[in-house]
XYZ file of N, CA, C and O in Angstrom:
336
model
N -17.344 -3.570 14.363
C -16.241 -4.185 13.653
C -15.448 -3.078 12.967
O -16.087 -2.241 12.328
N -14.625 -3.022 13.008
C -13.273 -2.336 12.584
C -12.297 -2.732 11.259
O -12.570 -3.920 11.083
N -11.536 -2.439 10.478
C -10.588 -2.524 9.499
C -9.285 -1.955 9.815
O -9.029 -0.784 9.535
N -8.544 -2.638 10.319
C -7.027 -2.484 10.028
C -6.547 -2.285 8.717
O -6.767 -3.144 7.863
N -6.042 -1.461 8.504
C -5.391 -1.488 7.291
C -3.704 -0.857 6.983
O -3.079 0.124 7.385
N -3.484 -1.696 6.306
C -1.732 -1.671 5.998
C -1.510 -1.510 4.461
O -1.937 -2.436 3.771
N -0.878 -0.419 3.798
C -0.748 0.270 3.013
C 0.895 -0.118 3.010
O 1.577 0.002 4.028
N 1.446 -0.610 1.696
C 2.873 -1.002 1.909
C 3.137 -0.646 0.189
O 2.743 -1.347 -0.743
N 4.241 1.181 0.043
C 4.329 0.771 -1.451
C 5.809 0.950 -1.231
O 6.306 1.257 -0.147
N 6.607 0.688 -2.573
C 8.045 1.013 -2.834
C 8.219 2.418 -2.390
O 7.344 3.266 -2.213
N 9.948 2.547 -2.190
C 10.406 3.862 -1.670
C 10.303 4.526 -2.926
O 10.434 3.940 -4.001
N 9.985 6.188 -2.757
C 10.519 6.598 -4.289
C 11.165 6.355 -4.740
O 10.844 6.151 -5.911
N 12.703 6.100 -4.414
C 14.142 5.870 -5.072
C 13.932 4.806 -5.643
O 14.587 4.709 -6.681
N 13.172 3.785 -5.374
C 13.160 2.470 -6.032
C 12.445 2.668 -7.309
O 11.613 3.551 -7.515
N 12.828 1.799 -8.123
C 12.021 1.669 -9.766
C 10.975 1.151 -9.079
O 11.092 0.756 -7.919
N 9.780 1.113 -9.803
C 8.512 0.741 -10.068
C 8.274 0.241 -11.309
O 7.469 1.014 -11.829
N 8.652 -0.997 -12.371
C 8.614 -1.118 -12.958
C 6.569 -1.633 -13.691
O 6.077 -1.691 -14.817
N 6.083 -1.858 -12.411
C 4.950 -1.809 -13.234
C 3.766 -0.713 -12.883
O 2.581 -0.745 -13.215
N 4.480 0.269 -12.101
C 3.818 1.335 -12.020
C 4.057 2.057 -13.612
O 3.320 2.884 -14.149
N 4.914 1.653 -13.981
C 5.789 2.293 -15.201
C 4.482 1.693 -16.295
O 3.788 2.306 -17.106
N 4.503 0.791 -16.053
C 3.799 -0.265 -17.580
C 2.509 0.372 -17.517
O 2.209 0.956 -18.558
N 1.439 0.435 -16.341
C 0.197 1.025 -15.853
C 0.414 2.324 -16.602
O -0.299 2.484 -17.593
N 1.119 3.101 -16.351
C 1.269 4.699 -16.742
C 1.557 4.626 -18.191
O 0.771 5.333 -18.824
N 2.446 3.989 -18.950
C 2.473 3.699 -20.721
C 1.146 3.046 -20.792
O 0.689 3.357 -21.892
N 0.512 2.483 -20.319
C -0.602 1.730 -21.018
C -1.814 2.580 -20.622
O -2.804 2.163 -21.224
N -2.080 3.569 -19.866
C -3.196 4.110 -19.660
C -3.634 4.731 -20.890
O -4.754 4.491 -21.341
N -2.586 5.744 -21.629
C -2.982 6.672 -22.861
C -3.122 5.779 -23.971
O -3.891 6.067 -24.888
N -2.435 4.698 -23.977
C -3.051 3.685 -24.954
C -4.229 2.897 -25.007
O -4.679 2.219 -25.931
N -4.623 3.089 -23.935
C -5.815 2.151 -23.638
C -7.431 3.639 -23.513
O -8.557 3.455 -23.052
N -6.924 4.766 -24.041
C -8.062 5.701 -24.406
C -8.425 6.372 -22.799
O -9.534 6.875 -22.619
N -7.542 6.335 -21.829
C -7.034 7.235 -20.631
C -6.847 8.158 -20.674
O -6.280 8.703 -19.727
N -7.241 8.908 -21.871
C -6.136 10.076 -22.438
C -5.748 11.275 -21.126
O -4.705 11.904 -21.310
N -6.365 11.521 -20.133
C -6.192 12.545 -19.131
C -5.205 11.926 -18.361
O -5.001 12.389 -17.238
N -4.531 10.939 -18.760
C -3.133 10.654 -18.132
C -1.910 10.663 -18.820
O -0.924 9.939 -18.679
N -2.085 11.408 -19.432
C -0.872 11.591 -20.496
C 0.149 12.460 -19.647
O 1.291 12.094 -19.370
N -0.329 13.452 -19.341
C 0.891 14.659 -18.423
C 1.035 13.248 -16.807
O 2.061 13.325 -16.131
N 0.352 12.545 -16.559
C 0.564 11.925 -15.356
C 2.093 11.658 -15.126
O 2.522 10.788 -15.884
N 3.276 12.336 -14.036
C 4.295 12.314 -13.813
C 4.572 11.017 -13.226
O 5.668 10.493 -13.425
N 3.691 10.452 -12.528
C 4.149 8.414 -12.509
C 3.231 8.043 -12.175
O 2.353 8.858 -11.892
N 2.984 6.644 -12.043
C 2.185 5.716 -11.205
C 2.824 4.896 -10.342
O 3.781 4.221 -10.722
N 2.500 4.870 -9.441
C 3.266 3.600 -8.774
C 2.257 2.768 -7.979
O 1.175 3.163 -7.545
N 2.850 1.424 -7.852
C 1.853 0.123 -7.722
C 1.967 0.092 -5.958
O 2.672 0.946 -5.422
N 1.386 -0.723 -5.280
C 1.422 -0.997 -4.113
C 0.903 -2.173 -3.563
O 0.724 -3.013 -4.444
N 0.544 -2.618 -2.264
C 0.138 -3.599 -1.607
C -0.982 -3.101 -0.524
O -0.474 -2.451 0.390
N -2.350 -3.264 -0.436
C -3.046 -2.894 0.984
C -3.265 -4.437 1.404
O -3.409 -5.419 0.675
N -3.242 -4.329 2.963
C -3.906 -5.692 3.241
C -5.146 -5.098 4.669
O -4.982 -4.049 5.292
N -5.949 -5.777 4.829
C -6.971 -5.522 5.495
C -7.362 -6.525 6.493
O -7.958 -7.566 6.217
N -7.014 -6.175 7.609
C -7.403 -6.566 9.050
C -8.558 -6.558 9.784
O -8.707 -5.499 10.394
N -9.159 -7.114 9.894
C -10.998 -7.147 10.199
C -10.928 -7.545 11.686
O -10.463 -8.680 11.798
N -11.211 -7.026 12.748
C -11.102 -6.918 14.076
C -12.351 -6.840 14.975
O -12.828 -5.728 14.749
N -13.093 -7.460 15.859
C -14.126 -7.076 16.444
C -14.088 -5.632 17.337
O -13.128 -5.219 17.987
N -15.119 -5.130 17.213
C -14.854 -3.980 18.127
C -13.771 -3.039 17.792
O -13.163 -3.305 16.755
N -13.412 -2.030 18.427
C -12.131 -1.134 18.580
C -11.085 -1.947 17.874
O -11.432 -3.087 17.568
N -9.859 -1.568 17.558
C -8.456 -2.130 17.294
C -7.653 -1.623 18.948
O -7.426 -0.437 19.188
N -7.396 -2.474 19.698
C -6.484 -2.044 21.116
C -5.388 -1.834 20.428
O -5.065 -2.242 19.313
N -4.519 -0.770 21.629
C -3.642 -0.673 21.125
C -1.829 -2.035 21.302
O -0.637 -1.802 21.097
N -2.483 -3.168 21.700
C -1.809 -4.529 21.630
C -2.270 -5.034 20.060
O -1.548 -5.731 19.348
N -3.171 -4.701 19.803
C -3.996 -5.358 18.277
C -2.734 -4.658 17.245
O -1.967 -5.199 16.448
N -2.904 -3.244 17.650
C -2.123 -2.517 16.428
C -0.728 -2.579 16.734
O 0.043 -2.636 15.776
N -0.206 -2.579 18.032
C 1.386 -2.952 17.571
C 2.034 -4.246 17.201
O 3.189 -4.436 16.819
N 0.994 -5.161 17.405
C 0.831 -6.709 16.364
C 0.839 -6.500 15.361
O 1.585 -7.224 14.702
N 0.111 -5.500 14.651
C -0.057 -4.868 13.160
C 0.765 -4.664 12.666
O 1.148 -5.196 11.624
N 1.754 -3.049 13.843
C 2.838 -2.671 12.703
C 4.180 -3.390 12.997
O 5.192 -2.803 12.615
N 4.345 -4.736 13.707
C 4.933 -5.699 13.578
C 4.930 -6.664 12.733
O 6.002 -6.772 12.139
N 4.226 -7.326 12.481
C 3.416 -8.071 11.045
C 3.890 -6.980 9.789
O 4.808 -7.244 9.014
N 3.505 -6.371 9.766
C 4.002 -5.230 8.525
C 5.399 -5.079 8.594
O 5.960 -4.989 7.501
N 6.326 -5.012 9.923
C 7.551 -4.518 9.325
C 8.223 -5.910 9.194
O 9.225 -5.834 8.484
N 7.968 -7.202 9.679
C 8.602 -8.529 9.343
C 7.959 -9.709 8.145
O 8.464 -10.713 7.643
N 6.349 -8.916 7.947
C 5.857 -9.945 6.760
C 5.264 -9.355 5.637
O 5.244 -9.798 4.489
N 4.782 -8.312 6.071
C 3.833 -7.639 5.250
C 4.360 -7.010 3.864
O 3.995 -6.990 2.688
N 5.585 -6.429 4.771
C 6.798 -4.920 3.783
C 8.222 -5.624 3.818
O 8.496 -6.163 4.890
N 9.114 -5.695 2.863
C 10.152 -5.538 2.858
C 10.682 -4.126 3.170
O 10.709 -3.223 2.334
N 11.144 -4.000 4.569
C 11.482 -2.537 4.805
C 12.762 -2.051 4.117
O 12.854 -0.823 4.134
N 13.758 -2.680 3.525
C 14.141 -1.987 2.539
C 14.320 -1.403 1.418
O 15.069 -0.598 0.865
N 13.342 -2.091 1.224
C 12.860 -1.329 -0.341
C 11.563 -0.488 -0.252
O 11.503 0.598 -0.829
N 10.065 -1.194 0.783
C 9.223 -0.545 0.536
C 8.763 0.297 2.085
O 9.463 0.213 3.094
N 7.778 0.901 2.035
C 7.478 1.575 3.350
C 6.291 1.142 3.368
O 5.717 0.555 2.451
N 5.668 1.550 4.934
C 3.888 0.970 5.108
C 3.398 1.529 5.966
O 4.011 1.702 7.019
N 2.127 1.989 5.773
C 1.334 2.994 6.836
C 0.205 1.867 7.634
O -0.171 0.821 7.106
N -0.150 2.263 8.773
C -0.925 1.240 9.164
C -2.253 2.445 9.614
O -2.050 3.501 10.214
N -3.577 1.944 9.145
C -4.663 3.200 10.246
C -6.178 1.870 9.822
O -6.531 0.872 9.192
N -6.578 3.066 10.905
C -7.664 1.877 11.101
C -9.031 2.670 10.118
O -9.198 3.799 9.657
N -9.807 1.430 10.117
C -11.185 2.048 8.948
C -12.097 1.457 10.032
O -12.012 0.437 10.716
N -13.117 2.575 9.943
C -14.406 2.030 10.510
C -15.673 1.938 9.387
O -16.774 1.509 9.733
């Protein structure tokens, strides 16, 4: 058995507004080794559980699904790889 996986975060250019909140609230919350941290940003994984191998018909189902449901491709981007 196999893991698909799809990794979908915002473009840099885009705000991250709660990557933002995560990164103010870490040093408040006694994080302190994230204080110099230059950002956080939030994301989406989703995980595909597959018998056997992922074919390669399985995975361009994948990064189809990802670019019409998964990701808004204009705002965010998405990596697709497989986990064993």
């Amino acid at each position: 058995m196999a893991k698909i996986i799809v990794e979908v975060m915002l473009k840099p250019e885009i705000l991250d507004p709660q990557g933002q909140a995560v990164a103010s609230a870490l040093p408040r919350l006694g994080f302190t080794s994230f204080k110099t941290a230059k950002s956080v940003r939030q994301g989406k994984r989703f995980e595909i559980e597959v018998d056997g191998e992922p074919t390669p018909a399985q995975l361009a189902e994948v990064e189809k699904a990802a670019e019409t449901l998964l990701s808004n491709p204009v705002i965010e981007t998405y990596v697709v790889k497989i986990e064993k």
